[in-house]
Short mmCIF file of C-alpha atoms and ligand atoms in Angstrom, two decimals:
data_model
loop_
_atom_site.label_atom_id
_atom_site.label_comp_id
_atom_site.label_asym_id
_atom_site.label_seq_id
_atom_site.Cartn_x
_atom_site.Cartn_y
_atom_site.Cartn_z
CA MET A 173 25.18 -44.72 -19.77
CA LYS A 174 23.32 -41.56 -20.09
CA ASN A 175 20.55 -43.06 -22.30
CA ILE A 176 20.00 -46.05 -20.24
CA PRO A 177 16.79 -45.79 -18.23
CA THR A 178 17.95 -46.73 -14.72
CA PRO A 179 15.21 -47.65 -12.33
CA THR A 180 15.86 -44.32 -10.56
CA ARG A 181 15.55 -42.40 -13.81
CA VAL A 182 12.36 -44.20 -14.56
CA LEU A 183 10.99 -43.33 -11.24
CA HIS A 184 11.94 -39.70 -11.79
CA VAL A 185 10.01 -39.69 -15.20
CA VAL A 186 7.06 -41.32 -13.59
CA ALA A 187 7.25 -38.75 -10.82
CA ALA A 188 7.37 -35.77 -13.26
CA ALA A 189 4.52 -37.12 -15.25
CA ALA A 190 2.44 -37.60 -12.25
CA ALA A 191 3.21 -34.13 -11.13
CA LEU A 192 2.12 -32.76 -14.54
CA LEU A 193 -1.02 -34.87 -14.37
CA GLY A 194 -1.58 -33.68 -10.78
CA THR A 195 -1.37 -30.08 -11.92
CA SER A 196 -4.10 -30.69 -14.55
CA LEU A 197 -6.13 -32.72 -12.15
CA ALA A 198 -5.69 -30.10 -9.73
CA ALA A 199 -7.72 -28.08 -12.34
CA HIS A 200 -10.67 -29.34 -10.34
CA ALA A 201 -14.16 -28.53 -11.35
CA GLY A 202 -13.08 -25.06 -10.57
CA GLY A 203 -14.95 -22.17 -8.90
CA GLU A 204 -15.22 -18.50 -9.65
CA VAL A 205 -13.81 -15.65 -7.50
CA GLU A 206 -15.04 -12.21 -8.22
CA VAL A 207 -12.37 -9.94 -6.97
CA LEU A 208 -13.03 -6.25 -6.10
CA HIS A 209 -9.82 -4.18 -6.33
CA TYR A 210 -8.57 -0.79 -7.48
CA TRP A 211 -5.34 -1.84 -9.12
CA THR A 212 -5.71 -0.22 -12.46
CA SER A 213 -2.52 1.82 -13.10
CA GLY A 214 0.27 0.30 -15.17
CA GLY A 215 2.23 -1.24 -12.28
CA GLU A 216 -0.90 -2.17 -10.33
CA ALA A 217 -2.50 -3.98 -13.44
CA ARG A 218 0.74 -6.06 -13.88
CA ALA A 219 0.41 -7.01 -10.23
CA ALA A 220 -3.20 -7.74 -10.41
CA ALA A 221 -2.55 -9.87 -13.55
CA SER A 222 -0.08 -12.05 -11.74
CA LEU A 223 -2.76 -12.75 -9.09
CA LYS A 224 -5.35 -13.62 -11.79
CA ALA A 225 -2.82 -15.96 -13.53
CA THR A 226 -2.01 -17.70 -10.19
CA LEU A 227 -5.68 -18.38 -9.42
CA GLN A 228 -6.33 -19.60 -13.05
CA ALA A 229 -3.45 -22.06 -12.80
CA LYS A 230 -5.47 -23.57 -10.06
CA GLY A 231 -8.41 -24.19 -12.38
CA ASP A 232 -10.47 -21.45 -11.01
CA THR A 233 -11.90 -18.43 -12.78
CA TRP A 234 -11.08 -14.80 -11.98
CA LYS A 235 -14.02 -12.44 -12.42
CA ASP A 236 -12.62 -9.02 -12.48
CA PHE A 237 -14.30 -6.26 -10.46
CA ALA A 238 -11.97 -3.33 -10.84
CA VAL A 239 -13.11 0.04 -9.57
CA ALA A 240 -10.58 2.71 -10.74
CA GLY A 241 -9.39 5.37 -8.24
CA GLY A 242 -6.07 5.35 -6.38
CA GLY A 243 -6.20 4.70 -2.70
CA GLY A 244 -9.46 3.03 -3.08
CA ASP A 245 -12.10 5.49 -1.97
CA SER A 246 -14.36 4.82 -4.81
CA ALA A 247 -13.89 0.97 -4.55
CA MET A 248 -14.95 1.13 -1.06
CA THR A 249 -18.10 3.06 -1.84
CA VAL A 250 -19.01 0.42 -4.46
CA LEU A 251 -18.27 -2.40 -2.04
CA LYS A 252 -20.62 -1.05 0.59
CA SER A 253 -23.58 -0.91 -1.95
CA ARG A 254 -22.90 -4.38 -3.07
CA VAL A 255 -22.75 -5.81 0.40
CA LEU A 256 -25.82 -3.85 1.48
CA SER A 257 -27.81 -5.25 -1.48
CA GLY A 258 -26.86 -8.73 -0.44
CA ASN A 259 -24.60 -9.42 -3.33
CA PRO A 260 -20.98 -9.23 -2.11
CA PRO A 261 -18.00 -9.97 -4.34
CA ALA A 262 -16.18 -13.19 -3.27
CA ALA A 263 -13.02 -11.28 -2.45
CA ALA A 264 -12.29 -7.65 -1.81
CA GLN A 265 -9.11 -5.62 -1.24
CA ILE A 266 -9.88 -4.36 2.27
CA LYS A 267 -7.28 -3.18 4.76
CA GLY A 268 -6.49 -2.39 8.33
CA PRO A 269 -9.28 -1.68 10.80
CA SER A 270 -11.81 -1.90 8.01
CA ILE A 271 -11.28 -5.69 8.06
CA GLN A 272 -12.55 -5.63 11.74
CA GLU A 273 -15.44 -3.45 10.75
CA TRP A 274 -16.62 -5.81 7.96
CA ALA A 275 -16.03 -8.83 10.21
CA SER A 276 -18.22 -7.32 12.91
CA GLU A 277 -21.08 -7.17 10.36
CA GLY A 278 -20.89 -10.96 10.17
CA VAL A 279 -20.21 -11.07 6.39
CA LEU A 280 -16.66 -12.24 6.18
CA ALA A 281 -15.64 -15.99 5.75
CA ASN A 282 -13.37 -17.72 8.17
CA LEU A 283 -10.06 -18.71 6.75
CA ASP A 284 -8.57 -20.52 9.82
CA ASP A 285 -8.37 -23.92 7.99
CA VAL A 286 -6.26 -22.45 5.18
CA ALA A 287 -4.14 -20.43 7.66
CA LYS A 288 -3.47 -23.39 9.88
CA ALA A 289 -2.60 -25.73 7.01
CA ASN A 290 -0.18 -23.25 5.64
CA ASN A 291 1.26 -22.07 8.90
CA TRP A 292 0.39 -18.38 8.54
CA ASP A 293 0.93 -17.65 12.31
CA ALA A 294 4.66 -18.43 11.87
CA LEU A 295 5.06 -16.93 8.39
CA LEU A 296 3.64 -13.57 9.17
CA PRO A 297 4.91 -10.62 11.38
CA LYS A 298 2.54 -10.31 14.29
CA VAL A 299 1.85 -6.60 13.51
CA VAL A 300 0.25 -8.03 10.31
CA SER A 301 -1.51 -11.22 11.49
CA ASP A 302 -3.32 -9.29 14.28
CA VAL A 303 -4.88 -7.03 11.57
CA MET A 304 -5.94 -10.12 9.52
CA LYS A 305 -7.80 -11.65 12.40
CA TYR A 306 -11.18 -10.89 13.97
CA LYS A 307 -11.77 -12.49 17.47
CA GLY A 308 -8.70 -14.74 16.98
CA SER A 309 -9.88 -16.05 13.61
CA TYR A 310 -8.29 -15.23 10.26
CA VAL A 311 -10.74 -13.32 8.03
CA ALA A 312 -8.24 -11.80 5.43
CA VAL A 313 -5.05 -12.74 3.68
CA PRO A 314 -2.12 -10.13 3.31
CA VAL A 315 -0.47 -9.69 0.07
CA ASN A 316 2.43 -7.29 0.58
CA VAL A 317 3.94 -4.51 2.75
CA HIS A 318 4.04 -1.09 1.16
CA ARG A 319 6.21 1.57 2.70
CA VAL A 320 4.34 4.96 2.44
CA ASN A 321 7.00 7.36 3.60
CA TRP A 322 9.06 7.66 0.38
CA LEU A 323 10.47 10.48 -1.67
CA TRP A 324 11.14 9.76 -5.42
CA ALA A 325 13.32 12.09 -7.41
CA ASN A 326 14.67 12.28 -10.96
CA PRO A 327 18.53 12.38 -10.75
CA GLN A 328 18.86 14.39 -14.04
CA ALA A 329 16.48 17.05 -12.75
CA LEU A 330 18.38 17.29 -9.49
CA GLN A 331 21.70 17.50 -11.36
CA LYS A 332 20.25 20.30 -13.71
CA ALA A 333 19.27 22.28 -10.60
CA GLY A 334 22.50 21.75 -8.76
CA ALA A 335 20.33 20.25 -5.94
CA LYS A 336 20.64 17.20 -3.76
CA MET A 337 18.20 14.55 -2.43
CA PRO A 338 16.86 16.15 0.70
CA THR A 339 16.92 14.37 4.08
CA THR A 340 15.05 17.01 6.12
CA TRP A 341 12.08 19.25 5.51
CA ASP A 342 14.49 22.26 5.47
CA GLU A 343 16.57 20.61 2.75
CA PHE A 344 13.44 19.63 0.99
CA PHE A 345 12.52 23.31 0.39
CA VAL A 346 16.06 24.31 -0.58
CA THR A 347 16.03 21.50 -3.34
CA ALA A 348 12.44 22.51 -4.27
CA GLU A 349 13.65 26.28 -4.68
CA ALA A 350 16.57 25.13 -6.90
CA LEU A 351 14.28 22.97 -9.04
CA LYS A 352 11.97 25.94 -9.50
CA LYS A 353 14.79 28.22 -10.59
CA ALA A 354 16.01 25.54 -13.13
CA GLY A 355 12.37 25.52 -14.65
CA ILE A 356 11.43 22.19 -13.43
CA ILE A 357 8.18 21.53 -11.53
CA PRO A 358 9.62 20.87 -8.03
CA VAL A 359 6.87 18.62 -6.74
CA ALA A 360 4.64 16.30 -8.85
CA HIS A 361 1.38 16.28 -6.98
CA GLY A 362 -1.96 14.64 -7.67
CA GLY A 363 -4.54 16.87 -6.01
CA GLN A 364 -6.93 14.22 -4.80
CA PRO A 365 -7.88 13.96 -1.03
CA TRP A 366 -5.98 10.72 -0.42
CA GLN A 367 -2.83 12.10 -2.03
CA ASP A 368 -3.07 15.33 0.00
CA PHE A 369 -3.33 13.06 3.07
CA THR A 370 -0.34 10.96 1.96
CA THR A 371 1.83 14.14 1.82
CA PHE A 372 0.40 15.27 5.13
CA GLU A 373 1.22 11.89 6.83
CA ALA A 374 4.80 12.18 5.51
CA VAL A 375 5.21 15.65 6.91
CA ALA A 376 3.77 14.61 10.33
CA LEU A 377 6.12 11.84 10.61
CA GLY A 378 9.15 13.84 9.57
CA VAL A 379 8.43 16.93 11.61
CA GLY A 380 6.79 15.23 14.67
CA GLY A 381 8.67 11.86 14.75
CA PRO A 382 7.12 8.46 15.28
CA GLU A 383 6.14 8.93 18.96
CA PHE A 384 4.22 12.09 18.09
CA TYR A 385 2.79 10.41 14.93
CA LYS A 386 1.34 7.68 17.06
CA LYS A 387 -0.10 9.83 19.75
CA ALA A 388 -1.77 12.17 17.27
CA LEU A 389 -2.60 10.07 14.22
CA VAL A 390 -3.09 6.55 15.71
CA HIS A 391 -4.37 7.20 19.13
CA LEU A 392 -5.98 10.46 18.27
CA GLU A 393 -4.88 12.09 21.49
CA PRO A 394 -6.47 15.58 21.75
CA ALA A 395 -3.33 17.09 23.49
CA SER A 396 -1.20 16.06 20.42
CA LEU A 397 -3.80 16.91 17.90
CA LYS A 398 -3.84 20.45 19.23
CA SER A 399 -0.26 21.23 19.81
CA PRO A 400 2.62 23.44 18.60
CA THR A 401 4.00 20.44 16.82
CA MET A 402 0.75 19.92 14.87
CA LEU A 403 0.75 23.62 14.02
CA LYS A 404 4.27 23.27 12.64
CA ILE A 405 3.24 20.21 10.69
CA LEU A 406 0.29 21.84 9.13
CA THR A 407 2.40 25.01 8.22
CA THR A 408 5.09 22.79 6.65
CA PHE A 409 2.63 20.71 4.84
CA LYS A 410 0.80 23.86 3.16
CA HIS A 411 4.22 25.14 2.16
CA VAL A 412 4.88 21.98 0.00
CA LYS A 413 1.79 23.18 -2.09
CA ASP A 414 3.80 26.23 -3.09
CA PHE A 415 5.97 23.95 -5.13
CA THR A 416 3.32 22.04 -7.07
CA ASP A 417 2.05 23.05 -10.56
CA LYS A 418 -1.32 24.50 -11.50
CA ASN A 419 -2.54 21.23 -13.11
CA ALA A 420 -2.18 19.27 -9.92
CA PRO A 421 -5.80 19.32 -8.98
CA GLY A 422 -7.50 15.93 -9.71
CA ARG A 423 -4.41 14.47 -11.23
CA ASP A 424 -3.96 10.65 -10.78
CA TRP A 425 -0.90 9.62 -8.69
CA ASN A 426 0.51 7.59 -11.48
CA LEU A 427 0.49 10.54 -13.84
CA ALA A 428 2.41 12.40 -11.15
CA THR A 429 4.96 9.39 -10.93
CA ALA A 430 5.23 9.75 -14.77
CA MET A 431 6.12 13.38 -14.53
CA VAL A 432 9.09 12.35 -12.31
CA ILE A 433 10.13 9.42 -14.53
CA LYS A 434 10.20 11.79 -17.52
CA GLY A 435 12.05 14.58 -15.61
CA GLU A 436 9.17 17.14 -16.08
CA ALA A 437 9.05 17.24 -12.26
CA GLY A 438 11.78 16.79 -9.79
CA MET A 439 10.20 14.95 -6.78
CA GLN A 440 7.10 13.23 -5.69
CA ILE A 441 6.12 12.12 -2.14
CA MET A 442 4.36 8.83 -2.59
CA GLY A 443 4.21 5.22 -1.24
CA ASP A 444 6.16 2.61 -3.12
CA TRP A 445 3.42 1.47 -5.51
CA ALA A 446 5.11 4.41 -7.43
CA LYS A 447 7.98 1.80 -7.94
CA GLY A 448 5.53 -0.32 -9.82
CA GLU A 449 5.16 2.49 -12.31
CA ILE A 450 8.82 3.13 -12.64
CA VAL A 451 9.41 -0.76 -13.37
CA ALA A 452 6.56 -0.79 -15.75
CA ALA A 453 8.11 2.15 -17.60
CA GLY A 454 11.32 -0.06 -18.01
CA LYS A 455 13.29 2.03 -15.54
CA VAL A 456 15.40 0.97 -12.56
CA PRO A 457 14.20 2.22 -9.28
CA GLY A 458 17.08 3.58 -7.13
CA LYS A 459 19.04 4.40 -10.33
CA ASP A 460 16.74 6.06 -13.04
CA VAL A 461 14.44 7.30 -10.34
CA LEU A 462 15.89 7.70 -6.92
CA CYS A 463 14.31 6.72 -3.65
CA ALA A 464 14.83 7.89 -0.26
CA ALA A 465 12.84 7.85 2.88
CA ALA A 466 10.58 11.07 3.02
CA PRO A 467 12.38 13.93 4.61
CA GLY A 468 13.09 13.31 8.39
CA THR A 469 11.71 9.84 8.29
CA ALA A 470 14.88 7.62 7.48
CA ASN A 471 14.53 5.84 10.90
CA SER A 472 10.73 5.27 10.67
CA PHE A 473 8.47 3.29 8.60
CA THR A 474 4.88 3.99 7.62
CA PHE A 475 3.33 0.69 6.74
CA ASN A 476 0.45 -0.15 4.42
CA VAL A 477 -0.40 -3.79 4.10
CA ASP A 478 -2.73 -4.83 1.15
CA SER A 479 -4.97 -7.67 1.90
CA PHE A 480 -7.93 -9.54 0.61
CA ALA A 481 -11.05 -10.33 2.82
CA MET A 482 -13.23 -13.14 1.59
CA PHE A 483 -16.92 -12.69 1.82
CA LYS A 484 -19.33 -15.53 2.95
CA LEU A 485 -20.72 -17.41 -0.09
CA LYS A 486 -23.28 -20.19 -0.61
CA ASN A 487 -21.63 -21.92 -3.60
CA LYS A 488 -19.32 -24.65 -2.47
CA ALA A 489 -17.04 -24.51 -5.69
CA ASN A 490 -16.72 -20.85 -5.24
CA GLU A 491 -15.86 -21.21 -1.47
CA GLN A 492 -13.07 -23.75 -2.51
CA ALA A 493 -11.91 -21.14 -5.14
CA GLN A 494 -11.74 -18.46 -2.40
CA LYS A 495 -9.57 -20.84 -0.37
CA ASP A 496 -7.33 -21.51 -3.38
CA MET A 497 -6.81 -17.78 -3.81
CA ALA A 498 -5.91 -17.39 -0.07
CA THR A 499 -3.46 -20.35 -0.22
CA ALA A 500 -1.94 -18.98 -3.46
CA ILE A 501 -1.38 -15.34 -2.09
CA MET A 502 0.80 -16.63 0.67
CA ALA A 503 2.95 -19.00 -1.48
CA PRO A 504 6.62 -17.77 -1.75
CA GLU A 505 6.50 -17.75 -5.71
CA PHE A 506 3.53 -15.55 -5.75
CA GLN A 507 4.90 -13.27 -3.08
CA GLU A 508 7.92 -12.78 -5.17
CA THR A 509 6.35 -12.25 -8.65
CA PHE A 510 3.51 -10.02 -7.35
CA ASN A 511 5.71 -7.73 -5.19
CA LEU A 512 8.37 -7.31 -7.90
CA ALA A 513 5.54 -5.82 -10.09
CA LYS A 514 3.75 -3.95 -7.28
CA GLY A 515 6.71 -2.05 -5.80
CA SER A 516 5.93 -3.52 -2.31
CA ILE A 517 7.98 -6.12 -0.38
CA PRO A 518 6.83 -9.63 0.51
CA VAL A 519 4.66 -9.86 3.69
CA ARG A 520 5.91 -13.33 4.31
CA LEU A 521 8.87 -13.45 6.51
CA ASN A 522 12.38 -14.75 5.45
CA MET A 523 11.87 -14.30 1.71
CA ASP A 524 14.90 -14.29 -0.54
CA MET A 525 15.15 -10.66 -1.70
CA SER A 526 17.85 -11.21 -4.33
CA LYS A 527 15.71 -10.35 -7.29
CA PHE A 528 14.40 -7.02 -5.68
CA ASP A 529 15.77 -3.55 -6.34
CA ALA A 530 17.76 -1.49 -3.88
CA CYS A 531 14.71 0.49 -2.69
CA ALA A 532 12.82 -2.84 -1.88
CA LYS A 533 15.94 -4.08 -0.08
CA LEU A 534 16.09 -0.84 2.03
CA SER A 535 12.38 -1.24 2.80
CA ALA A 536 12.81 -4.85 3.87
CA HIS A 537 15.73 -3.90 6.02
CA ASP A 538 13.92 -0.88 7.57
CA PHE A 539 10.68 -2.84 8.25
CA VAL A 540 12.54 -5.08 10.60
CA SER A 541 14.78 -2.46 12.14
CA THR A 542 11.97 0.08 12.81
CA ALA A 543 9.79 -2.73 14.41
CA LYS A 544 12.66 -3.14 17.04
CA THR A 545 12.75 0.59 17.78
CA ASN A 546 9.03 1.20 17.93
CA SER A 547 9.19 3.47 14.92
CA LEU A 548 7.14 1.16 12.70
CA VAL A 549 3.79 3.13 12.39
CA PRO A 550 0.55 2.32 10.48
CA SER A 551 -0.40 4.66 7.64
CA ILE A 552 -3.51 6.78 8.51
CA ALA A 553 -3.83 7.95 4.88
CA HIS A 554 -3.94 4.27 3.72
CA GLY A 555 -6.50 2.89 6.14
CA MET A 556 -4.22 1.21 8.58
CA ALA A 557 -4.46 3.45 11.73
CA VAL A 558 -7.90 4.47 12.68
CA SER A 559 -11.54 3.59 12.01
CA SER A 560 -12.67 4.36 8.47
CA ALA A 561 -15.01 7.11 9.70
CA ALA A 562 -12.23 8.90 11.60
CA GLN A 563 -9.91 8.61 8.68
CA GLY A 564 -12.47 9.95 6.21
CA ALA A 565 -13.22 12.93 8.52
CA ILE A 566 -9.55 13.80 9.07
CA GLN A 567 -8.85 13.28 5.33
CA ASP A 568 -11.57 15.87 4.52
CA VAL A 569 -10.14 18.47 6.74
CA VAL A 570 -6.53 17.93 5.49
CA SER A 571 -7.61 18.18 1.92
CA GLN A 572 -9.90 21.20 2.51
CA TYR A 573 -6.92 23.03 4.31
CA TRP A 574 -4.61 22.10 1.41
CA ASN A 575 -7.21 23.57 -1.08
CA THR A 576 -8.50 26.54 0.74
CA ASP A 577 -6.14 29.51 0.49
CA ASN A 578 -7.55 31.58 3.36
CA MET A 579 -7.84 28.71 6.06
CA THR A 580 -5.22 29.20 8.66
CA ALA A 581 -3.16 26.46 10.19
CA GLN A 582 -4.90 27.17 13.51
CA GLN A 583 -8.26 26.84 12.08
CA ALA A 584 -7.22 23.56 10.30
CA MET A 585 -5.83 22.25 13.62
CA ASP A 586 -9.19 23.02 15.45
CA ARG A 587 -11.15 21.20 12.75
CA LEU A 588 -8.75 18.28 12.75
CA ALA A 589 -9.24 17.70 16.38
CA ASP A 590 -12.95 17.74 15.93
CA ALA A 591 -12.83 15.37 13.04
CA ALA A 592 -10.76 12.99 15.07
CA LYS A 593 -13.78 12.37 17.36
CA THR A 594 -15.81 11.05 14.45
CA LYS A 595 -17.07 7.58 15.40
C1 GAL B 270 -2.94 2.18 -1.72
C2 GAL B 270 -2.95 0.75 -1.98
C3 GAL B 270 -1.78 0.44 -2.83
C4 GAL B 270 -1.79 1.27 -3.99
C5 GAL B 270 -2.28 2.66 -3.78
C6 GAL B 270 -2.67 3.47 -5.10
O1 GAL B 270 -3.83 2.57 -0.69
O2 GAL B 270 -2.58 0.10 -0.74
O3 GAL B 270 -1.93 -1.03 -3.19
O4 GAL B 270 -2.34 0.71 -5.12
O5 GAL B 270 -3.31 2.72 -2.87
O6 GAL B 270 -3.88 2.98 -5.62
#
């Protein structure tokens, strides 16, 4: 019976052939999308490659516009000059309030038709879709949710030092001392302003708690920016530096992650893109490299949503290719493949998390639970909380304080409060 082509079986074959044909026909004339991004480390590059492959499967061409530099500061400078010269890329990795800033310049394309056809309003958490819209219309498409408040640690290093994974800042310094005594660099740090700021933000959340964090670093309230709590945060933050090595200045974040993977260093404070490096190195996150919420932040979540904004174009085929890219980004298959490589979790709600590691599962759980307790907060260091001008000014002060031996916490606090006024 098996080999007799029943009508149903024939229909199945015809359907399958049509689907195949459809795929190749879907390879329509094809447009080109020039994509500005800063995903150049091992894990990031794997994630970017999955986006490129997805776009190419639709018959479009990916023109790579990668600007190296973690956190994207250099990429944003290059983007500004390209837009100012009237030659924007088709898509750019832009996040948070910057999306609104670019939209208000009138240079972003409207993605409402794609969003409607694919039901984005229902598929995205509101905290995310609000950021993707300008005056009620979608102008960007989100890729993922990164959690920033993580601590990574090498289990063998901890064991050698007889130390445990810290859950408070007091415990963090006990573990750091023990690692130092065991001859291991306690904290792998990359001394670049955005990495200094990432550490600062973790300390602020852990020492101040989510309510304080929101008052000081989201609403920029002067009374919180100048307060005993802020003084304590600044002092704690600077003490972390005592446990970094002399080669930290200028080091890229992924090299710091590699130090933890190899056990040359014990711990790193970094967002979960570090997990992309761990996976790319063939290690298992949560086992070969441990993950825990940064000290004192187990019940909070600092979110960082990567997204692509599309710039207005004149070429119709390229416009269609932009839409193809936006559609592909929100598809469940892409959300899974990309985020497994990137270290983040899918931004699309109700995704199957079975292929994800323990750290991602914890992140997905905490993303939902912290939203309910008002302890889901936007990352200031990663462009989610305040205007790009205020962010840059505050980051400068934080980094100068970290790097200047004779600047007191009081002086830093005064300058921080001034920087927060930057418009
Ligand atoms: C973040 C970005 C991540 C990650 C990291 C390091 O700001 O959201 O995708 O790549 O910088 O480059």
